[in-house]
Amino acid sequence: MKVLKIITHHRPHLDEVAAIWALRKFRENQSDPAITISFQSNNEFFKKNSPADLEKQGIIVVGIGGGRFDEHRSNTQDQCAFDLVLAALGLQNDPGMEQAIAYVRRTDLTASAQPWEIASLIKDLHEIFPTKPAEVIRWGGAAVEAKYQQQLAFLRAVDAVSRAHIETIRHAGGSLKLVVGNTDERQF
């Protein structure tokens, strides 16, 4: 899918922020120009511009407008915008996304984020920087990227542990078990 511009609603939540992060990170052609983001809340705009027609122009609508990335449609029960974007990108079953999907979906569908969690911090940032939504998205995307990279590192460490072998070291007081693996992964 070609992504030149993303339209979302004012004060996007974590699910839209994560969806925008995924569209930027996993788009087809990383050499395309930087993706711009605009904010729309006018329903009249979508009466004149359908999300499907906009998508043909490389303009992706996330979380609003009734398009394929709007979780408010009737056939998207128990999904958020992040789910819909990941499915379109073929990443809904990516093990590195498993924890992110569960967290983003839970906070979006149940509004249950705790005060120091990413979802709450994004809402707080919108309060502090009401005229800088693109900065809030940039910061939120960086937080999602950090957690994604941490999850990938964890999965690499799990893989390294599964390939490791256990040696038993016997001594006068009993024995110790030593896990020996070959990896540079810090989480090992």
mmCIF file with all atom_site columns, N, CA and C in Angstrom, residues 22-63:
data_model
loop_
_atom_site.group_PDB
_atom_site.id
_atom_site.type_symbol
_atom_site.label_atom_id
_atom_site.label_alt_id
_atom_site.label_comp_id
_atom_site.label_asym_id
_atom_site.label_entity_id
_atom_site.label_seq_id
_atom_site.pdbx_PDB_ins_code
_atom_site.Cartn_x
_atom_site.Cartn_y
_atom_site.Cartn_z
_atom_site.occupancy
_atom_site.B_iso_or_equiv
_atom_site.pdbx_formal_charge
_atom_site.auth_seq_id
_atom_site.auth_comp_id
_atom_site.auth_asym_id
_atom_site.auth_atom_id
_atom_site.pdbx_PDB_model_num
ATOM 1   N N  . ALA A 1 22 ? 3.049   2.007  12.531 1.00 0.00 ? 22 ALA A N  1
ATOM 2   C CA . ALA A 1 22 ? 3.163   0.817  11.681 1.00 0.00 ? 22 ALA A CA 1
ATOM 3   C C  . ALA A 1 22 ? 3.147   1.195  10.201 1.00 0.00 ? 22 ALA A C  1
ATOM 4   N N  . LEU A 1 23 ? 2.279   2.121  9.817  1.00 0.00 ? 23 LEU A N  1
ATOM 5   C CA . LEU A 1 23 ? 2.234   2.547  8.414  1.00 0.00 ? 23 LEU A CA 1
ATOM 6   C C  . LEU A 1 23 ? 3.557   3.171  7.990  1.00 0.00 ? 23 LEU A C  1
ATOM 7   N N  . ARG A 1 24 ? 4.154   3.949  8.877  1.00 0.00 ? 24 ARG A N  1
ATOM 8   C CA . ARG A 1 24 ? 5.448   4.556  8.561  1.00 0.00 ? 24 ARG A CA 1
ATOM 9   C C  . ARG A 1 24 ? 6.567   3.507  8.514  1.00 0.00 ? 24 ARG A C  1
ATOM 10  N N  . LYS A 1 25 ? 6.600   2.641  9.492  1.00 0.00 ? 25 LYS A N  1
ATOM 11  C CA . LYS A 1 25 ? 7.698   1.678  9.625  1.00 0.00 ? 25 LYS A CA 1
ATOM 12  C C  . LYS A 1 25 ? 7.662   0.599  8.548  1.00 0.00 ? 25 LYS A C  1
ATOM 13  N N  . PHE A 1 26 ? 6.496   0.109  8.204  1.00 0.00 ? 26 PHE A N  1
ATOM 14  C CA . PHE A 1 26 ? 6.381   -1.054 7.333  1.00 0.00 ? 26 PHE A CA 1
ATOM 15  C C  . PHE A 1 26 ? 5.811   -0.726 5.953  1.00 0.00 ? 26 PHE A C  1
ATOM 16  N N  . ARG A 1 27 ? 5.853   0.523  5.555  1.00 0.00 ? 27 ARG A N  1
ATOM 17  C CA . ARG A 1 27 ? 5.329   0.870  4.231  1.00 0.00 ? 27 ARG A CA 1
ATOM 18  C C  . ARG A 1 27 ? 6.189   0.236  3.145  1.00 0.00 ? 27 ARG A C  1
ATOM 19  N N  . GLU A 1 28 ? 5.590   0.080  1.974  1.00 0.00 ? 28 GLU A N  1
ATOM 20  C CA . GLU A 1 28 ? 6.247   -0.615 0.868  1.00 0.00 ? 28 GLU A CA 1
ATOM 21  C C  . GLU A 1 28 ? 7.578   0.003  0.485  1.00 0.00 ? 28 GLU A C  1
ATOM 22  N N  . ASN A 1 29 ? 7.581   1.282  0.275  1.00 0.00 ? 29 ASN A N  1
ATOM 23  C CA . ASN A 1 29 ? 8.779   1.918  -0.253 1.00 0.00 ? 29 ASN A CA 1
ATOM 24  C C  . ASN A 1 29 ? 9.309   2.950  0.735  1.00 0.00 ? 29 ASN A C  1
ATOM 25  N N  . GLN A 1 30 ? 10.336  2.573  1.464  1.00 0.00 ? 30 GLN A N  1
ATOM 26  C CA . GLN A 1 30 ? 10.910  3.478  2.467  1.00 0.00 ? 30 GLN A CA 1
ATOM 27  C C  . GLN A 1 30 ? 11.558  4.711  1.828  1.00 0.00 ? 30 GLN A C  1
ATOM 28  N N  . SER A 1 31 ? 11.810  4.668  0.516  1.00 0.00 ? 31 SER A N  1
ATOM 29  C CA . SER A 1 31 ? 12.435  5.818  -0.137 1.00 0.00 ? 31 SER A CA 1
ATOM 30  C C  . SER A 1 31 ? 11.417  6.871  -0.562 1.00 0.00 ? 31 SER A C  1
ATOM 31  N N  . ASP A 1 32 ? 10.116  6.578  -0.396 1.00 0.00 ? 32 ASP A N  1
ATOM 32  C CA . ASP A 1 32 ? 9.102   7.591  -0.673 1.00 0.00 ? 32 ASP A CA 1
ATOM 33  C C  . ASP A 1 32 ? 9.339   8.794  0.222  1.00 0.00 ? 32 ASP A C  1
ATOM 34  N N  . PRO A 1 33 ? 8.828   9.938  -0.178 1.00 0.00 ? 33 PRO A N  1
ATOM 35  C CA . PRO A 1 33 ? 8.990   11.116 0.691  1.00 0.00 ? 33 PRO A CA 1
ATOM 36  C C  . PRO A 1 33 ? 8.353   10.888 2.059  1.00 0.00 ? 33 PRO A C  1
ATOM 37  N N  . ALA A 1 34 ? 8.747   11.700 2.982  1.00 0.00 ? 34 ALA A N  1
ATOM 38  C CA . ALA A 1 34 ? 8.197   11.596 4.343  1.00 0.00 ? 34 ALA A CA 1
ATOM 39  C C  . ALA A 1 34 ? 6.672   11.668 4.301  1.00 0.00 ? 34 ALA A C  1
ATOM 40  N N  . ILE A 1 35 ? 6.064   10.896 5.155  1.00 0.00 ? 35 ILE A N  1
ATOM 41  C CA . ILE A 1 35 ? 4.602   10.875 5.243  1.00 0.00 ? 35 ILE A CA 1
ATOM 42  C C  . ILE A 1 35 ? 4.139   12.090 6.032  1.00 0.00 ? 35 ILE A C  1
ATOM 43  N N  . THR A 1 36 ? 3.183   12.811 5.488  1.00 0.00 ? 36 THR A N  1
ATOM 44  C CA . THR A 1 36 ? 2.602   13.926 6.225  1.00 0.00 ? 36 THR A CA 1
ATOM 45  C C  . THR A 1 36 ? 1.346   13.439 6.935  1.00 0.00 ? 36 THR A C  1
ATOM 46  N N  . ILE A 1 37 ? 1.007   14.139 7.992  1.00 0.00 ? 37 ILE A N  1
ATOM 47  C CA . ILE A 1 37 ? -0.181  13.794 8.771  1.00 0.00 ? 37 ILE A CA 1
ATOM 48  C C  . ILE A 1 37 ? -1.065  15.020 8.839  1.00 0.00 ? 37 ILE A C  1
ATOM 49  N N  . SER A 1 38 ? -2.346  14.812 8.618  1.00 0.00 ? 38 SER A N  1
ATOM 50  C CA . SER A 1 38 ? -3.292  15.903 8.813  1.00 0.00 ? 38 SER A CA 1
ATOM 51  C C  . SER A 1 38 ? -4.442  15.404 9.675  1.00 0.00 ? 38 SER A C  1
ATOM 52  N N  . PHE A 1 39 ? -5.170  16.331 10.215 1.00 0.00 ? 39 PHE A N  1
ATOM 53  C CA . PHE A 1 39 ? -6.211  16.019 11.193 1.00 0.00 ? 39 PHE A CA 1
ATOM 54  C C  . PHE A 1 39 ? -7.541  16.534 10.667 1.00 0.00 ? 39 PHE A C  1
ATOM 55  N N  . GLN A 1 40 ? -8.551  15.689 10.781 1.00 0.00 ? 40 GLN A N  1
ATOM 56  C CA . GLN A 1 40 ? -9.848  16.002 10.211 1.00 0.00 ? 40 GLN A CA 1
ATOM 57  C C  . GLN A 1 40 ? -10.927 15.569 11.190 1.00 0.00 ? 40 GLN A C  1
ATOM 58  N N  . SER A 1 41 ? -11.887 16.421 11.392 1.00 0.00 ? 41 SER A N  1
ATOM 59  C CA . SER A 1 41 ? -13.023 16.012 12.221 1.00 0.00 ? 41 SER A CA 1
ATOM 60  C C  . SER A 1 41 ? -14.343 16.360 11.541 1.00 0.00 ? 41 SER A C  1
ATOM 61  N N  . ASN A 1 42 ? -14.255 16.886 10.355 1.00 0.00 ? 42 ASN A N  1
ATOM 62  C CA . ASN A 1 42 ? -15.432 17.334 9.637  1.00 0.00 ? 42 ASN A CA 1
ATOM 63  C C  . ASN A 1 42 ? -16.019 16.183 8.825  1.00 0.00 ? 42 ASN A C  1
ATOM 64  N N  . ASN A 1 43 ? -17.205 15.743 9.198  1.00 0.00 ? 43 ASN A N  1
ATOM 65  C CA . ASN A 1 43 ? -17.854 14.657 8.467  1.00 0.00 ? 43 ASN A CA 1
ATOM 66  C C  . ASN A 1 43 ? -18.166 15.034 7.027  1.00 0.00 ? 43 ASN A C  1
ATOM 67  N N  . GLU A 1 44 ? -18.342 16.316 6.765  1.00 0.00 ? 44 GLU A N  1
ATOM 68  C CA . GLU A 1 44 ? -18.586 16.773 5.392  1.00 0.00 ? 44 GLU A CA 1
ATOM 69  C C  . GLU A 1 44 ? -17.419 16.415 4.487  1.00 0.00 ? 44 GLU A C  1
ATOM 70  N N  . PHE A 1 45 ? -16.200 16.461 5.034  1.00 0.00 ? 45 PHE A N  1
ATOM 71  C CA . PHE A 1 45 ? -15.010 16.108 4.258  1.00 0.00 ? 45 PHE A CA 1
ATOM 72  C C  . PHE A 1 45 ? -15.139 14.692 3.723  1.00 0.00 ? 45 PHE A C  1
ATOM 73  N N  . PHE A 1 46 ? -15.621 13.763 4.532  1.00 0.00 ? 46 PHE A N  1
ATOM 74  C CA . PHE A 1 46 ? -15.716 12.369 4.115  1.00 0.00 ? 46 PHE A CA 1
ATOM 75  C C  . PHE A 1 46 ? -16.939 12.094 3.256  1.00 0.00 ? 46 PHE A C  1
ATOM 76  N N  . LYS A 1 47 ? -17.886 13.005 3.230  1.00 0.00 ? 47 LYS A N  1
ATOM 77  C CA . LYS A 1 47 ? -18.996 12.869 2.281  1.00 0.00 ? 47 LYS A CA 1
ATOM 78  C C  . LYS A 1 47 ? -18.508 13.181 0.872  1.00 0.00 ? 47 LYS A C  1
ATOM 79  N N  . LYS A 1 48 ? -17.509 14.043 0.773  1.00 0.00 ? 48 LYS A N  1
ATOM 80  C CA . LYS A 1 48 ? -16.951 14.430 -0.530 1.00 0.00 ? 48 LYS A CA 1
ATOM 81  C C  . LYS A 1 48 ? -15.743 13.585 -0.909 1.00 0.00 ? 48 LYS A C  1
ATOM 82  N N  . ASN A 1 49 ? -15.080 12.994 0.079  1.00 0.00 ? 49 ASN A N  1
ATOM 83  C CA . ASN A 1 49 ? -13.846 12.244 -0.143 1.00 0.00 ? 49 ASN A CA 1
ATOM 84  C C  . ASN A 1 49 ? -13.919 10.910 0.592  1.00 0.00 ? 49 ASN A C  1
ATOM 85  N N  . SER A 1 50 ? -14.191 9.854  -0.134 1.00 0.00 ? 50 SER A N  1
ATOM 86  C CA . SER A 1 50 ? -14.273 8.555  0.547  1.00 0.00 ? 50 SER A CA 1
ATOM 87  C C  . SER A 1 50 ? -12.869 8.065  0.882  1.00 0.00 ? 50 SER A C  1
ATOM 88  N N  . PRO A 1 51 ? -12.718 7.376  2.026  1.00 0.00 ? 51 PRO A N  1
ATOM 89  C CA . PRO A 1 51 ? -11.409 6.815  2.372  1.00 0.00 ? 51 PRO A CA 1
ATOM 90  C C  . PRO A 1 51 ? -10.853 5.911  1.270  1.00 0.00 ? 51 PRO A C  1
ATOM 91  N N  . ALA A 1 52 ? -11.711 5.164  0.584  1.00 0.00 ? 52 ALA A N  1
ATOM 92  C CA . ALA A 1 52 ? -11.244 4.277  -0.489 1.00 0.00 ? 52 ALA A CA 1
ATOM 93  C C  . ALA A 1 52 ? -10.660 5.085  -1.643 1.00 0.00 ? 52 ALA A C  1
ATOM 94  N N  . ASP A 1 53 ? -11.324 6.179  -2.023 1.00 0.00 ? 53 ASP A N  1
ATOM 95  C CA . ASP A 1 53 ? -10.797 7.031  -3.095 1.00 0.00 ? 53 ASP A CA 1
ATOM 96  C C  . ASP A 1 53 ? -9.506  7.713  -2.669 1.00 0.00 ? 53 ASP A C  1
ATOM 97  N N  . LEU A 1 54 ? -9.457  8.165  -1.422 1.00 0.00 ? 54 LEU A N  1
ATOM 98  C CA . LEU A 1 54 ? -8.245  8.807  -0.922 1.00 0.00 ? 54 LEU A CA 1
ATOM 99  C C  . LEU A 1 54 ? -7.075  7.820  -0.920 1.00 0.00 ? 54 LEU A C  1
ATOM 100 N N  . GLU A 1 55 ? -7.349  6.560  -0.552 1.00 0.00 ? 55 GLU A N  1
ATOM 101 C CA . GLU A 1 55 ? -6.288  5.559  -0.494 1.00 0.00 ? 55 GLU A CA 1
ATOM 102 C C  . GLU A 1 55 ? -5.653  5.328  -1.861 1.00 0.00 ? 55 GLU A C  1
ATOM 103 N N  . LYS A 1 56 ? -6.439  5.429  -2.919 1.00 0.00 ? 56 LYS A N  1
ATOM 104 C CA . LYS A 1 56 ? -5.897  5.281  -4.278 1.00 0.00 ? 56 LYS A CA 1
ATOM 105 C C  . LYS A 1 56 ? -4.860  6.351  -4.579 1.00 0.00 ? 56 LYS A C  1
ATOM 106 N N  . GLN A 1 57 ? -4.934  7.477  -3.854 1.00 0.00 ? 57 GLN A N  1
ATOM 107 C CA . GLN A 1 57 ? -3.992  8.579  -4.036 1.00 0.00 ? 57 GLN A CA 1
ATOM 108 C C  . GLN A 1 57 ? -2.838  8.517  -3.038 1.00 0.00 ? 57 GLN A C  1
ATOM 109 N N  . GLY A 1 58 ? -2.804  7.454  -2.220 1.00 0.00 ? 58 GLY A N  1
ATOM 110 C CA . GLY A 1 58 ? -1.758  7.333  -1.218 1.00 0.00 ? 58 GLY A CA 1
ATOM 111 C C  . GLY A 1 58 ? -2.092  8.043  0.080  1.00 0.00 ? 58 GLY A C  1
ATOM 112 N N  . ILE A 1 59 ? -3.362  8.410  0.242  1.00 0.00 ? 59 ILE A N  1
ATOM 113 C CA . ILE A 1 59 ? -3.812  9.087  1.464  1.00 0.00 ? 59 ILE A CA 1
ATOM 114 C C  . ILE A 1 59 ? -4.591  8.065  2.293  1.00 0.00 ? 59 ILE A C  1
ATOM 115 N N  . ILE A 1 60 ? -4.053  7.743  3.460  1.00 0.00 ? 60 ILE A N  1
ATOM 116 C CA . ILE A 1 60 ? -4.635  6.707  4.313  1.00 0.00 ? 60 ILE A CA 1
ATOM 117 C C  . ILE A 1 60 ? -5.383  7.366  5.464  1.00 0.00 ? 60 ILE A C  1
ATOM 118 N N  . VAL A 1 61 ? -6.617  6.944  5.665  1.00 0.00 ? 61 VAL A N  1
ATOM 119 C CA . VAL A 1 61 ? -7.462  7.499  6.722  1.00 0.00 ? 61 VAL A CA 1
ATOM 120 C C  . VAL A 1 61 ? -7.495  6.491  7.873  1.00 0.00 ? 61 VAL A C  1
ATOM 121 N N  . VAL A 1 62 ? -7.118  6.954  9.083  1.00 0.00 ? 62 VAL A N  1
ATOM 122 C CA . VAL A 1 62 ? -6.990  6.073  10.242 1.00 0.00 ? 62 VAL A CA 1
ATOM 123 C C  . VAL A 1 62 ? -7.896  6.549  11.379 1.00 0.00 ? 62 VAL A C  1
ATOM 124 N N  . GLY A 1 63 ? -8.796  5.674  11.820 1.00 0.00 ? 63 GLY A N  1
ATOM 125 C CA . GLY A 1 63 ? -9.603  5.938  13.015 1.00 0.00 ? 63 GLY A CA 1
ATOM 126 C C  . GLY A 1 63 ? -10.827 6.816  12.799 1.00 0.00 ? 63 GLY A C  1
#
